[in-house]
Amino acid sequence: MAIITYREALNQALSEEIENDPNVVLMGEEVAQFKGSYKVSEGMLEKYGPERVIDTPISEAAFSGLAVGAAMMGMRPVVEFMFWSFCYVAFDQIFNNAASIRYMSGGLINVPIVFRGPANGGTNVGATHSHTPENFAANTPGLKVICPATPADAKGMMKAAIRDNDPVCVMENTILYNMKGEVPDENDYIVPLGKANVLKEGKDMSIIAHGKAVHSSLQVAQTLEEKHGIFAEVLDLRSIRPLDVDAIIATVKKTNRVLLVEENKPFCGVDSQVAFIIQDQAFDFLDAPIKRISAIDAPQAYSKALENIQIPDHDRILAKAMELV
Amino acid sequence: MEGLHHDTIIDPPNSDSSENDADSLKSVEETKQTVDGDIGKDFSKSEANKLLTKEEKLNLYEQMIRIRRFEERSLRSYQQGHIGGFLHLYIGQEAVAVGSVSMLGDDDHIITAYRDHGHALAVGMEFDECMAELYGKKTGCSKGKGGSMHFFAPDKNYWGGHGIVGGQTPLGLGIAYALKYNKKKGACLCFMGDGATNQGPFYESLNLASLWNLPVIYIIENNGYSMGTAESRHSAGDPLAKRAEPFDISWSVSSGHDLFEVRQTISDALKSAHENSRPSVLEIVTYRYRGHSVADPDQTYRSKEEIEEYKTNKDPINLLKEKLLNEGIVTDTELKEIDIKAKGDADASAEFADASPYPDPSELMDDIYWETDNPDNKTSEGIMFFETPQ
């Protein structure tokens, strides 16, 4: 198993699926000649040519909708958003067309499309470039939403998304692009959607997270163990819709205390639903109220001084974890 | 564009046209003169129409009258409370859908907006499935989940039926893109209304269509009103199709009252799409007799006299009827029989819809994801739905 970056893992997934299926194309702003704004598609234009790796104008509504139309016709387009924040100008194409056409046609049509790109704050680019729309994508029946947090998942889940016959929104993270990890080489390495992953076993509390918050949670779990003798279990949701409810309930029943961590904003965020499910299905197993920590509820700030406290960091998560014991 | 737009004075027809039929899709510079020259021209002998047989002409007439009778029947059902939501009627515009669809080959596709009954019937969808869909019944073309604005028939190359104004314009682009990617010699006709020309995605689509040489044909069915706002109050510049010009896309303006002119216009654009993979923007001027939807009282923004003027002088069905009678190829009795059958079929479809069952509550959860509809091929795990019928 090779040790590669999250970025390289995505590149492998995209390249392998382009090779596997002539219907797969990658399109988006700067994906071809420029090699991707974050170099995810580096080398792909040279390898697969301009028919498969396609530079688009800065025109999200048109190329997102174009890809939906092509998917209705049986193609499997992968649309890169330079930032998921830019999906807001293509909202109708994703949230009305990709999500609803199957339903409105009574199942006559399906839309095998992937929308992907980074969806994160923490890079001092201000409110317009720092959105984390996994909650409202997951609020839309018809869409699937995943947030791979490790290089291996980036590859395995991206491949699953491309092979999926429904629209899948893949929310990546620019801060994770350089993260290294072991990634299987096999062409058929698939991580199924909807399967959460226990990254650290524990018995005293469960920290449930998705995306980059998984890594902050792992650090906190380490501190809890080393400094406080508290063994926290860390569950990476990986996929928001479908959601691995069994894994959530299993960890709650095991530890009886829960901390939910996300970089999403709090109101109607992903963890609102997770908290509801826990109290609904495992209320009797809770020894303390569910605790939750999210991004601070302001538009994403530009200044490092502000944004650094806005996104849940080690100390803020640790303090909240200590409230549980 | 005088004589075509609703907010201009109607000039006497200019029959002195020497334009070559095949050239009616003009370059940007030539278009304006061409359109003025085409007013009143007889297109029944033009390239696209000269070989039409009596049966074919009668069939085109039949399709138009069937659309009208279907919609008139649906209006009655709406008024009787059998149909809910919106009902956007196409009455008055029938020549555009029928003329356009009649020119399509096996690899040509169409997509349209929410005023979609005419296009659906023109591609061959059945009265029963369409009426049942309006009634919200299980036997409807979308199993009662789409309604009036969302008819689909992918087996007939018909991709909907889209409710958001202009939202289908990038989809039409994508259909054309897929055709080109798969090396098919086909085109996508993407219908839209005059109101949709003010939506941003339309212009983004024009840019890509021209930049990537995609065989998409945007057809602006200009019925003069964006809901209740007249063209002169919603759109700067004239004509609307001229907005294709900065994208180096050929455009034209033609009459949608004349079925034969529509056919010729589409034929020229299809040629450009098939042979050169070039897009076009065709403004086809037409008129709707009913309100924007049935809920539109239609009393605030246009006069009864205006509607009567169109019904009397420009009705596409009457104009075709007169031509066929003048040609001496049909009798009034033959046409009446077609009409009687259309009315009978429309009544029968209402009975079919009425007698059909509503969808079962459990069907609420079908057709959302391909995967949940095909559990044997399920690849993902976890919970997909978070509130379901008991």
XYZ file of C-alpha atoms in Angstrom:
715
model
C 0.000 0.000 0.000
C 1.464 3.343 -1.030
C 1.558 6.397 1.188
C 0.163 9.269 -0.834
C -1.632 12.561 -0.232
C -5.399 13.116 -0.141
C -4.922 15.114 -3.367
C -3.105 12.238 -5.084
C -5.740 9.803 -3.864
C -8.456 11.883 -5.547
C -6.362 12.049 -8.696
C -6.030 8.249 -8.680
C -9.763 7.778 -8.226
C -10.633 10.177 -11.044
C -7.983 8.740 -13.365
C -8.943 5.136 -12.748
C -12.632 5.815 -13.317
C -11.903 7.743 -16.517
C -9.957 4.702 -17.673
C -12.661 2.280 -16.526
C -15.654 3.946 -18.143
C -15.793 5.951 -21.388
C -18.815 7.860 -20.044
C -16.787 9.518 -17.282
C -15.492 13.039 -17.913
C -14.079 15.638 -15.531
C -15.075 19.246 -16.098
C -14.712 22.502 -14.241
C -12.803 25.711 -13.971
C -9.030 25.275 -14.492
C -9.144 21.478 -14.272
C -7.219 20.821 -17.505
C -4.433 23.177 -18.623
C -3.997 24.751 -15.196
C -4.001 21.222 -13.670
C -6.740 22.144 -11.184
C -6.814 25.126 -8.880
C -5.643 22.792 -6.118
C -3.779 20.505 -8.529
C -6.147 17.610 -7.959
C -6.247 16.876 -11.694
C -2.539 17.294 -12.322
C -1.366 15.297 -15.331
C -4.843 14.227 -16.354
C -5.181 16.451 -19.429
C -1.917 15.095 -20.817
C -3.026 11.546 -20.146
C -6.677 11.600 -21.180
C -6.980 14.556 -23.544
C -9.327 17.519 -23.722
C -12.427 15.413 -24.440
C -12.218 13.764 -21.015
C -10.675 16.558 -18.926
C -12.470 19.746 -19.811
C -11.784 23.357 -18.920
C -14.972 25.368 -18.532
C -15.487 29.105 -18.357
C -16.344 30.593 -14.952
C -19.967 29.733 -15.505
C -21.198 27.340 -12.835
C -24.885 27.443 -13.740
C -24.148 26.492 -17.343
C -21.594 23.749 -16.809
C -23.411 22.223 -13.830
C -26.642 22.130 -15.812
C -24.829 20.884 -18.895
C -23.443 18.015 -16.841
C -26.916 17.199 -15.466
C -28.287 17.116 -19.019
C -25.424 14.864 -20.097
C -26.010 12.585 -17.099
C -29.699 12.293 -18.031
C -28.423 10.994 -21.386
C -26.282 8.346 -19.693
C -22.910 10.043 -19.260
C -21.179 10.137 -15.855
C -19.793 13.641 -15.542
C -17.681 14.710 -12.586
C -18.115 18.439 -12.022
C -15.431 20.222 -10.037
C -16.356 23.326 -8.119
C -13.239 25.325 -7.369
C -14.987 25.882 -4.048
C -18.313 24.363 -3.072
C -19.213 27.941 -2.144
C -19.542 28.590 -5.877
C -22.414 26.121 -6.154
C -24.622 28.940 -4.924
C -24.766 30.398 -8.434
C -25.729 26.970 -9.779
C -28.234 26.181 -7.051
C -31.159 25.552 -9.404
C -29.185 23.050 -11.466
C -28.104 21.004 -8.449
C -31.009 21.316 -6.055
C -33.888 21.365 -8.536
C -32.624 19.553 -11.574
C -30.070 16.972 -10.442
C -31.968 16.209 -7.247
C -35.570 16.152 -8.472
C -35.682 14.992 -12.082
C -35.825 11.327 -11.150
C -38.756 11.940 -8.844
C -40.653 14.272 -11.133
C -40.301 11.809 -14.007
C -41.701 8.980 -11.879
C -38.368 7.167 -12.031
C -37.946 7.283 -15.816
C -34.627 9.141 -15.572
C -31.630 8.905 -13.281
C -28.804 11.384 -12.941
C -25.422 9.696 -12.345
C -23.384 12.786 -11.657
C -20.707 13.792 -9.139
C -20.338 17.359 -7.902
C -17.052 17.691 -6.057
C -14.660 20.244 -4.616
C -13.497 21.704 -1.335
C -16.099 22.845 1.197
C -14.319 24.286 4.172
C -13.368 27.333 6.153
C -10.046 27.894 7.780
C -8.039 29.362 4.922
C -8.692 33.080 5.479
C -10.643 33.596 2.293
C -13.681 35.258 3.823
C -17.358 34.433 4.001
C -18.076 33.909 0.290
C -15.416 31.223 -0.155
C -15.794 29.290 3.099
C -19.196 27.660 2.984
C -19.853 24.129 4.216
C -23.098 23.219 2.428
C -23.201 19.525 3.391
C -26.203 20.199 5.612
C -28.421 21.698 2.987
C -27.318 19.261 0.302
C -28.263 16.483 2.723
C -31.561 18.273 3.388
C -32.483 17.645 -0.256
C -33.961 14.197 -0.992
C -32.445 12.966 -4.236
C -28.891 14.014 -3.411
C -26.248 11.932 -1.646
C -23.558 13.700 0.355
C -20.163 12.472 1.507
C -17.265 14.111 3.367
C -14.165 11.901 3.087
C -11.624 12.733 5.793
C -8.644 10.536 4.907
C -6.626 9.831 1.751
C -7.900 6.252 1.597
C -11.505 7.404 1.876
C -10.886 10.159 -0.660
C -10.002 7.486 -3.182
C -12.449 4.777 -2.219
C -15.439 7.042 -1.741
C -14.762 9.111 -4.868
C -14.728 5.934 -6.912
C -17.959 4.784 -5.281
C -19.497 8.187 -6.022
C -18.568 8.053 -9.704
C -19.979 4.528 -10.052
C -23.155 5.509 -8.206
C -26.287 5.906 -10.319
C -27.540 8.896 -8.302
C -26.182 12.431 -7.875
C -23.438 12.514 -5.259
C -22.002 15.669 -3.687
C -18.418 15.074 -2.567
C -17.280 17.666 -0.047
C -13.501 17.802 0.193
C -11.259 20.093 2.195
C -8.328 22.185 0.969
C -6.548 21.772 4.304
C -6.627 17.991 3.901
C -5.269 17.964 0.336
C -1.666 17.628 1.561
C -2.446 15.067 4.234
C -0.670 11.764 3.677
C -1.902 8.273 4.392
C -1.889 4.694 3.239
C -4.060 4.200 0.182
C -4.718 0.847 -1.501
C -3.492 0.672 -5.095
C -6.192 -1.634 -6.399
C -8.423 -0.404 -9.177
C -11.408 -1.848 -7.366
C -10.750 -0.221 -4.023
C -14.180 1.078 -3.094
C -15.388 2.519 0.195
C -19.168 2.259 0.149
C -21.258 5.327 0.839
C -23.096 5.313 4.140
C -20.536 3.389 6.184
C -19.058 5.217 9.181
C -15.648 4.307 10.521
C -14.415 3.969 14.109
C -10.970 5.579 13.899
C -10.180 5.149 17.584
C -11.763 2.725 19.984
C -12.780 4.025 23.405
C -15.131 3.366 26.315
C -15.742 6.642 28.147
C -17.300 8.864 25.517
C -17.996 9.007 21.785
C -16.799 11.880 19.654
C -18.715 11.855 16.381
C -17.392 14.041 13.571
C -17.102 14.402 9.812
C -14.575 15.979 7.459
C -11.605 17.787 8.946
C -13.285 17.855 12.376
C -12.441 14.155 12.539
C -8.747 15.012 12.833
C -9.250 17.684 15.508
C -11.343 15.116 17.371
C -8.589 12.491 17.153
C -6.106 14.957 18.647
C -8.503 15.713 21.474
C -9.028 11.998 22.082
C -5.284 11.608 22.406
C -5.064 14.449 24.917
C -7.998 13.030 26.885
C -6.214 9.701 27.107
C -2.737 11.002 27.863
C -3.603 13.807 30.261
C -6.909 12.745 31.775
C -7.065 8.986 31.421
C -10.322 9.284 29.497
C -10.731 6.888 26.595
C -12.793 8.510 23.893
C -14.056 6.645 20.835
C -13.866 8.641 17.595
C -16.434 7.884 14.910
C -15.899 9.344 11.445
C -19.309 9.619 9.775
C -17.691 9.738 6.301
C -21.100 9.961 4.651
C -23.910 12.335 5.592
C -26.634 10.940 3.342
C -26.897 7.977 3.493
C -26.071 8.072 7.197
C -24.717 5.127 9.183
C -27.261 5.321 11.993
C -26.343 1.837 13.250
C -22.731 2.896 13.863
C -23.890 6.048 15.659
C -26.233 4.139 17.934
C -23.631 1.420 18.533
C -20.999 3.844 19.803
C -23.522 5.670 21.990
C -24.635 2.398 23.573
C -20.984 1.548 24.173
C -19.832 4.792 25.840
C -23.096 6.427 26.979
C -21.727 9.944 26.474
C -21.590 11.867 23.208
C -19.807 14.881 21.834
C -20.704 15.953 18.299
C -18.093 17.986 16.416
C -18.499 19.701 13.057
C -17.105 22.683 11.158
C -20.583 23.341 9.789
C -22.588 26.219 11.283
C -24.841 25.093 14.145
C -28.398 25.998 13.127
C -29.906 23.072 11.217
C -26.400 21.690 10.804
C -25.680 17.996 10.228
C -25.259 17.347 13.943
C -28.739 18.671 14.720
C -30.063 15.596 12.918
C -27.464 13.311 14.536
C -28.421 14.609 17.994
C -32.082 14.031 17.271
C -31.443 10.458 16.143
C -29.411 9.684 19.279
C -32.016 10.950 21.718
C -34.744 9.247 19.700
C -33.102 5.837 19.444
C -30.711 5.660 22.411
C -32.139 7.985 25.037
C -32.001 5.361 27.760
C -28.317 4.772 27.103
C -27.299 8.391 27.659
C -25.648 9.196 30.973
C -25.352 12.901 30.139
C -26.954 15.388 27.763
C -25.488 15.312 24.243
C -22.825 17.986 23.795
C -22.205 19.660 20.502
C -19.580 21.960 19.074
C -19.776 23.668 15.676
C -18.278 26.598 13.842
C -19.092 29.841 15.640
C -22.329 31.187 14.275
C -21.087 34.184 12.314
C -20.286 34.558 8.626
C -16.836 33.088 8.111
C -14.293 35.739 9.131
C -11.303 36.701 7.036
C -8.812 37.608 9.776
C -6.754 34.727 11.126
C -7.295 36.101 14.597
C -11.028 35.622 14.192
C -11.226 32.558 11.981
C -8.888 30.576 14.199
C -11.379 30.766 17.021
C -14.347 30.326 14.713
C -13.590 26.751 13.665
C -13.636 24.203 16.504
C -10.011 23.708 17.532
C -8.308 21.341 19.929
C -8.809 23.456 23.041
C -12.440 24.304 22.416
C -13.294 20.674 21.669
C -11.335 19.522 24.729
C -13.150 21.958 27.014
C -16.506 20.717 25.723
C -15.422 17.098 26.150
C -14.513 17.772 29.784
C -18.065 18.985 30.400
C -19.207 15.428 29.684
C -17.275 13.745 32.472
C -39.849 42.972 -36.655
C -43.027 44.872 -37.243
C -45.999 42.663 -37.826
C -44.643 39.901 -35.616
C -44.380 41.408 -32.185
C -47.509 41.926 -30.206
C -46.683 45.404 -29.073
C -46.147 46.787 -32.535
C -48.621 47.856 -35.189
C -49.518 45.077 -37.514
C -48.528 45.942 -41.061
C -50.250 44.522 -44.121
C -48.565 41.308 -45.213
C -45.709 41.717 -47.625
C -46.118 38.993 -50.172
C -43.222 40.185 -52.280
C -40.604 37.836 -50.952
C -37.802 36.493 -53.053
C -35.897 34.818 -50.215
C -34.520 31.397 -50.812
C -36.109 28.939 -48.372
C -32.897 27.211 -47.393
C -31.426 30.554 -46.424
C -34.097 31.584 -43.986
C -31.686 30.972 -41.096
C -29.603 34.017 -41.792
C -26.299 35.279 -40.697
C -26.494 37.965 -38.072
C -26.284 40.804 -40.614
C -28.981 39.456 -42.873
C -31.535 38.395 -40.344
C -33.486 41.587 -39.864
C -34.169 42.088 -43.554
C -35.090 38.436 -43.979
C -37.709 38.444 -41.308
C -39.458 41.502 -42.659
C -39.310 39.932 -46.094
C -40.906 36.709 -44.911
C -44.140 38.195 -43.610
C -47.060 36.750 -45.476
C -44.895 34.387 -47.475
C -46.435 31.048 -48.378
C -44.212 28.370 -46.833
C -46.404 25.454 -47.830
C -44.268 24.900 -50.924
C -40.937 25.603 -49.266
C -38.164 23.013 -49.162
C -39.262 21.503 -45.866
C -42.907 21.235 -46.913
C -43.136 20.696 -50.645
C -43.050 16.909 -50.423
C -45.678 16.586 -47.686
C -48.415 14.182 -48.667
C -52.091 14.693 -47.955
C -51.860 12.135 -45.148
C -48.912 13.896 -43.591
C -50.623 17.266 -43.720
C -53.759 15.818 -42.221
C -51.678 14.202 -39.511
C -50.124 17.551 -38.616
C -53.574 19.110 -38.460
C -54.779 16.251 -36.322
C -51.915 16.660 -33.859
C -52.681 20.351 -33.441
C -56.383 19.906 -32.938
C -55.764 17.015 -30.556
C -53.511 19.188 -28.384
C -56.166 21.880 -28.286
C -59.011 19.528 -27.447
C -56.925 17.813 -24.785
C -56.157 21.114 -23.128
C -59.717 22.391 -23.349
C -60.822 19.206 -21.618
C -58.116 19.591 -18.978
C -59.336 23.130 -18.301
C -62.821 21.792 -17.621
C -61.374 19.202 -15.280
C -59.423 21.921 -13.496
C -62.549 24.012 -13.103
C -64.364 20.959 -11.759
C -61.662 20.569 -9.119
C -60.076 17.379 -10.470
C -56.742 19.045 -11.204
C -54.791 21.041 -8.657
C -51.796 23.321 -8.670
C -50.887 25.050 -11.880
C -52.203 24.413 -15.364
C -50.330 26.372 -18.035
C -52.237 26.006 -21.271
C -50.610 26.045 -24.690
C -53.791 26.916 -26.580
C -52.904 29.193 -29.512
C -49.293 28.021 -29.734
C -49.880 24.525 -31.150
C -48.133 25.074 -34.484
C -44.816 25.650 -32.765
C -44.574 22.288 -30.988
C -46.178 20.273 -33.770
C -44.204 21.951 -36.552
C -40.920 21.623 -34.668
C -41.295 18.028 -33.550
C -42.432 16.961 -37.015
C -38.952 17.763 -38.352
C -37.002 15.659 -35.875
C -35.052 12.522 -36.662
C -34.142 9.579 -34.437
C -31.140 11.298 -32.832
C -32.853 14.628 -32.232
C -34.095 15.417 -28.740
C -36.303 18.007 -27.106
C -36.660 19.662 -23.725
C -39.004 22.428 -22.704
C -40.322 24.555 -19.862
C -43.508 24.270 -17.819
C -46.018 24.932 -20.643
C -45.288 21.436 -21.819
C -48.489 19.599 -22.764
C -48.219 20.502 -26.448
C -44.668 19.246 -26.782
C -45.470 16.069 -24.862
C -48.404 15.198 -27.119
C -46.448 16.182 -30.216
C -43.708 13.645 -29.420
C -46.369 10.973 -29.126
C -47.283 10.790 -25.467
C -50.798 9.455 -24.937
C -53.814 11.455 -23.752
C -54.502 8.981 -20.956
C -51.090 9.113 -19.273
C -50.982 12.903 -19.585
C -54.505 13.527 -18.266
C -53.940 11.056 -15.426
C -50.768 12.930 -14.496
C -52.768 16.161 -14.304
C -55.216 14.380 -12.013
C -52.292 13.254 -9.811
C -53.054 9.605 -10.477
C -50.832 6.552 -10.326
C -51.422 5.925 -14.040
C -49.935 9.307 -14.949
C -46.766 9.586 -17.024
C -44.813 10.496 -13.873
C -47.001 8.360 -11.573
C -48.585 11.549 -10.283
C -45.313 12.971 -8.995
C -44.618 15.584 -11.638
C -47.906 17.249 -12.509
C -48.640 19.611 -15.361
C -45.184 21.149 -15.512
C -43.198 17.924 -15.458
C -44.097 15.492 -18.237
C -41.214 13.269 -19.401
C -40.811 10.572 -22.059
C -37.129 9.747 -22.493
C -38.080 6.827 -24.779
C -39.410 9.472 -27.161
C -36.330 11.709 -26.735
C -38.451 14.053 -24.616
C -36.641 15.260 -21.511
C -39.355 17.359 -19.808
C -41.225 19.517 -18.664
C -39.236 21.946 -16.344
C -40.764 24.288 -13.838
C -38.137 26.943 -13.234
C -38.035 29.665 -15.889
C -34.823 29.242 -17.897
C -33.649 26.337 -15.712
C -33.850 23.924 -18.619
C -31.532 25.962 -20.852
C -28.300 24.419 -19.469
C -29.917 20.960 -19.542
C -30.621 21.320 -23.263
C -26.996 22.246 -23.674
C -25.990 19.058 -21.862
C -28.199 16.898 -24.052
C -26.533 18.423 -27.113
C -23.130 17.922 -25.493
C -23.847 14.220 -24.869
C -24.976 13.785 -28.476
C -21.771 15.308 -29.728
C -19.628 13.360 -27.248
C -21.225 10.137 -28.478
C -20.720 11.226 -32.092
C -24.432 11.224 -32.890
C -25.620 13.411 -35.740
C -28.440 14.841 -33.662
C -29.540 18.082 -32.070
C -31.450 19.209 -29.003
C -34.361 21.589 -29.400
C -34.583 23.551 -26.168
C -37.893 25.411 -25.931
C -38.307 28.411 -23.676
C -40.601 31.385 -23.322
C -39.881 35.060 -23.923
C -39.655 35.573 -20.157
C -36.806 33.057 -19.902
C -34.597 35.246 -22.068
C -33.987 37.407 -18.999
C -32.523 34.606 -16.896
C -28.753 34.411 -16.511
C -28.268 30.682 -17.211
C -29.615 31.246 -20.732
C -26.692 33.535 -21.565
C -24.183 31.273 -19.873
C -25.596 28.495 -22.032
C -25.330 30.549 -25.218
C -21.680 31.205 -24.451
C -20.871 27.520 -24.003
C -23.040 26.470 -26.948
C -21.069 28.674 -29.289
C -17.664 28.177 -27.660
C -17.942 24.384 -27.768
C -19.908 24.169 -31.034
C -22.833 22.310 -29.526
C -25.875 21.292 -31.606
C -28.474 22.970 -29.426
C -31.335 24.984 -30.892
C -32.914 27.454 -28.496
C -36.486 28.161 -29.497
C -37.942 31.242 -27.868
C -41.688 30.756 -28.084
C -42.490 34.419 -27.812
C -46.147 34.625 -26.817
C -45.748 38.251 -25.899
C -46.058 37.949 -22.162
C -43.818 36.842 -19.350
C -46.682 35.840 -17.075
C -48.614 39.105 -17.105
C -45.774 41.388 -18.153
C -45.725 42.377 -21.808
C -42.517 42.015 -23.765
C -42.121 45.788 -24.034
C -42.171 45.932 -20.234
C -39.810 43.001 -19.579
C -37.145 43.079 -22.237
C -34.767 45.733 -23.477
C -33.834 45.591 -27.105
C -35.685 44.076 -29.985
C -35.935 41.369 -31.169
C -35.177 38.911 -28.372
C -33.360 36.509 -30.677
C -30.834 39.205 -31.486
C -29.380 38.538 -28.070
C -27.596 35.595 -29.730
C -25.529 38.010 -31.785
C -22.623 38.705 -29.404
C -22.116 34.965 -29.089
C -21.779 34.581 -32.861
C -24.848 32.398 -32.929
C -27.192 32.517 -35.918
C -30.670 33.714 -35.088
C -33.962 34.372 -36.737
C -37.449 35.568 -36.011
C -40.368 33.815 -37.607
C -44.096 33.365 -37.292
C -45.422 30.609 -35.124
C -48.929 30.985 -36.436
C -47.974 29.226 -39.666
C -47.122 25.562 -39.216
C -45.254 25.465 -42.515
C -43.065 28.394 -41.579
C -42.213 26.745 -38.270
C -41.197 23.571 -40.096
C -38.966 25.469 -42.483
C -37.351 27.443 -39.680
C -36.587 24.299 -37.685
C -35.376 22.469 -40.750
C -32.767 25.146 -41.444
C -31.555 25.191 -37.861
C -31.374 21.384 -37.753
C -29.248 21.439 -40.885
C -26.812 23.803 -39.228
C -26.741 21.656 -36.087
C -26.372 18.328 -37.888
C -23.838 19.393 -40.476
C -21.789 21.996 -38.642
C -22.611 21.287 -35.001
C -23.620 24.897 -34.562
C -26.261 26.272 -32.188
C -29.092 28.599 -33.211
C -31.528 30.878 -31.485
C -34.953 30.924 -33.114
C -37.549 33.366 -31.927
C -40.918 32.035 -32.989
C -43.662 34.528 -32.437
C -46.871 33.032 -31.195
C -49.757 33.823 -28.858
C -51.522 32.168 -25.978
C -55.241 32.650 -25.620
C -55.441 31.679 -21.985
C -53.807 33.247 -18.976
C -50.286 32.414 -17.856
C -51.903 29.656 -15.846
C -55.524 28.890 -15.179
C -55.212 30.834 -11.949
C -54.348 33.971 -13.957
C -57.538 36.071 -14.279
C -56.024 37.527 -17.426
C -57.790 40.870 -17.079
C -55.027 43.226 -16.066
C -52.453 43.220 -18.807
C -54.117 42.765 -22.187
C -57.409 43.479 -23.850
C -60.124 41.070 -24.902
C -59.922 42.685 -28.328
C -56.274 41.691 -28.661
C -57.076 38.069 -27.882
C -60.006 38.119 -30.314
C -57.793 39.574 -33.036
C -55.426 36.607 -32.745
C -58.235 34.081 -32.579
C -59.873 35.544 -35.643
C -56.892 36.245 -37.858
C -53.905 34.224 -36.683
C -55.182 31.050 -35.157
C -52.668 28.376 -36.229
C -55.286 25.651 -36.544
C -57.685 27.787 -38.578
C -54.871 29.010 -40.812
C -53.842 25.435 -41.581
C -57.445 24.389 -42.053
C -57.996 27.136 -44.594
C -54.850 26.183 -46.469
C -55.819 22.539 -46.629
C -59.340 23.394 -47.787
C -58.044 25.868 -50.358
C -55.640 23.270 -51.682
C -58.670 21.074 -52.167
C -56.972 18.064 -50.599
C -59.446 17.645 -47.752
C -63.091 18.199 -47.141
C -64.660 19.989 -44.256
C -66.248 16.692 -43.247
C -62.872 14.963 -42.968
C -61.566 17.733 -40.725
C -64.689 17.626 -38.598
C -64.281 13.899 -38.102
C -60.731 14.447 -36.837
C -62.029 17.062 -34.440
C -64.855 14.859 -33.167
C -62.426 12.023 -32.536
C -60.054 14.363 -30.677
C -62.873 15.563 -28.441
C -63.991 12.001 -27.807
C -60.462 10.904 -26.927
C -60.058 13.885 -24.608
C -63.301 13.023 -22.812
C -62.218 9.398 -22.601
C -58.874 10.421 -21.098
C -60.675 12.419 -18.417
C -62.783 9.367 -17.638
C -59.662 7.214 -17.540
C -57.960 9.682 -15.195
C -61.018 9.930 -12.996
C -61.316 6.156 -12.702
C -57.600 5.646 -12.042
C -56.341 5.144 -8.490
C -54.287 7.679 -6.614
C -50.747 6.609 -5.756
C -50.423 4.638 -2.545
C -48.788 6.542 0.331
C -45.893 4.074 0.202
C -45.107 5.313 -3.320
C -44.057 8.643 -1.858
C -40.668 7.055 -1.255
C -40.226 5.537 -4.745
C -38.298 7.216 -7.560
C -36.126 9.355 -5.295
C -32.870 7.452 -5.743
C -32.068 4.883 -8.409
C -30.435 2.868 -5.683
C -33.406 2.637 -3.341
C -35.575 1.713 -6.333
C -33.145 -1.096 -7.197
C -32.397 -2.761 -3.861
C -30.842 -5.806 -5.537
C -28.117 -3.554 -6.903
C -27.604 -1.549 -3.747
C -23.986 -0.550 -3.161
C -24.263 1.889 -0.270
C -25.130 1.274 3.347
C -26.810 3.319 6.035
C -30.098 5.160 6.229
C -31.279 7.183 3.237
C -34.622 8.481 4.506
C -35.305 10.166 7.832
C -39.100 10.464 7.826
C -41.271 7.977 5.966
C -44.995 7.203 5.807
C -46.196 4.995 8.669
